[in-house]
C-alpha atoms as one frame of an Amber mdcrd trajectory, in Angstrom:
protein
 -58.522  62.000  52.474 -54.842  62.929  52.193 -55.718  66.333  50.747 -58.055
  67.088  53.664 -55.360  66.019  56.128 -52.714  68.269  54.559 -55.209  71.146
  54.359 -55.918  70.716  58.070 -52.177  70.701  58.872 -51.612  73.882  56.837
 -54.588  75.549  58.535 -53.302  74.650  62.015 -49.790  75.871  61.188 -51.148
  79.186  59.930 -53.177  79.660  63.120 -50.112  78.869  65.253 -48.116  81.377
  63.220 -50.729  84.090  63.829 -50.372  83.662  67.585 -46.580  83.586  67.671
 -44.869  86.696  68.953 -42.957  88.669  66.338 -41.290  92.022  66.926 -39.683
  94.210  64.267 -37.175  96.833  65.402 -35.167  99.553  63.663 -31.522  99.691
  64.766 -28.833 102.362  64.475 -25.204 101.720  63.528 -24.443 100.567  67.103
 -27.406  98.113  67.062 -29.440 100.253  69.468 -33.189 100.424  68.899 -34.141
 103.754  67.331 -37.266 105.499  66.082 -35.233 108.151  64.246 -35.554 107.126
  60.583 -32.388 109.015  59.618 -30.338 106.801  62.001 -31.702 103.413  60.878
 -28.980 101.096  59.526 -30.493  97.685  60.293 -33.876  96.007  60.768 -34.176
  93.270  63.415 -36.972  90.711  63.456 -37.465  88.721  66.659 -39.652  85.622
  66.839 -40.508  84.102  70.206 -40.127  80.333  69.866 -41.062  79.808  73.512
 -40.658  81.751  76.756 -36.978  80.792  76.923 -35.837  81.053  73.291 -35.990
  83.853  70.726 -34.868  83.724  67.090 -33.456  86.955  65.716 -32.650  88.035
  62.201 -30.947  91.287  61.317 -31.096  92.709  57.817 -29.173  95.628  56.407
 -31.447  98.589  55.723 -31.193  97.661  52.038 -32.763  94.264  52.793 -29.772
  91.924  52.630 -29.417  89.428  55.463 -26.770  90.386  58.033 -27.247  87.864
  60.886 -29.400  85.000  62.129 -29.292  83.362  65.546 -31.123  82.549  68.745
 -31.119  83.972  72.257 -32.130  82.758  75.701 -33.504  86.102  76.885 -35.894
  88.808  75.712 -33.130  91.440  75.739 -31.094  89.330  73.290 -27.966  89.339
  75.442 -27.387  85.560  75.745 -26.782  83.998  72.339 -27.571  80.278  72.039
 -27.309  77.893  69.097 -26.126  78.382  65.538 -25.308  81.880  64.307 -24.513
  83.042  60.788 -23.215  86.455  59.787 -23.167  87.912  56.271 -21.459  90.775
  54.478 -23.703  93.358  52.768 -22.913  91.721  49.405 -24.601  88.488  50.576
 -21.396  86.497  51.137 -21.275  84.566  54.406 -18.820  86.167  56.845 -18.832
  83.559  59.632 -20.785  80.654  61.064 -20.616  78.883  64.405 -22.341  78.066
  67.666 -22.952  79.757  70.990 -23.738  77.982  74.216 -25.166  80.084  77.025
 -23.523  83.234  75.650 -20.109  81.723  74.820 -18.744  80.851  71.390 -18.016
  77.130  71.263 -16.303  74.781  68.842 -15.191  75.744  65.352 -16.243  79.023
  63.780 -15.857  79.062  60.003 -14.946  82.377  58.368 -14.910  83.886  54.886
 -13.564  87.039  53.252 -15.733  89.662  51.571 -15.067  88.003  48.201 -16.084
  84.541  49.473 -12.631  83.018  49.906 -12.113  80.922  53.015 -10.266  82.396
  55.965  -8.740  80.364  58.755 -11.207  78.934  61.246 -11.383  80.176  64.819
 -11.424  77.583  67.577 -13.191  78.034  70.889 -13.742  75.800  73.887 -15.576
  72.645  72.932 -18.996  72.291  74.512 -17.858  69.162  76.378 -14.993  71.153
  77.950 -17.112  73.915  79.487 -16.843  73.893  83.259 -20.602  74.260  83.679
 -21.059  70.804  82.158 -18.594  69.074  84.515
């Protein structure tokens, strides 16, 4: 019985995945969408979580992860939630949170060789005027 239940769950998840919106875009060095293969520096994958939230991942043209994060709009201009950025060598460059397009709280940072850099501090979420 348990095997049938898990098989059903996996089947339903795969169907949901088939209907989710995913867009793959080629980007130039300025992160503009391009169809010119000689200008491609990055590949962006966008997954629509719901009508108000989109997860984006950018990879270097060589395949290494460059960035992950979410956005509140289809044009990807309002970052929201946790973001992580990586150097081309795979080392994490920075990690922190956005709220409605603004960096909030502590952003951790690293050097190209993986050594810690000083953190950057932004307005805490509780201090934003839109929450008062």
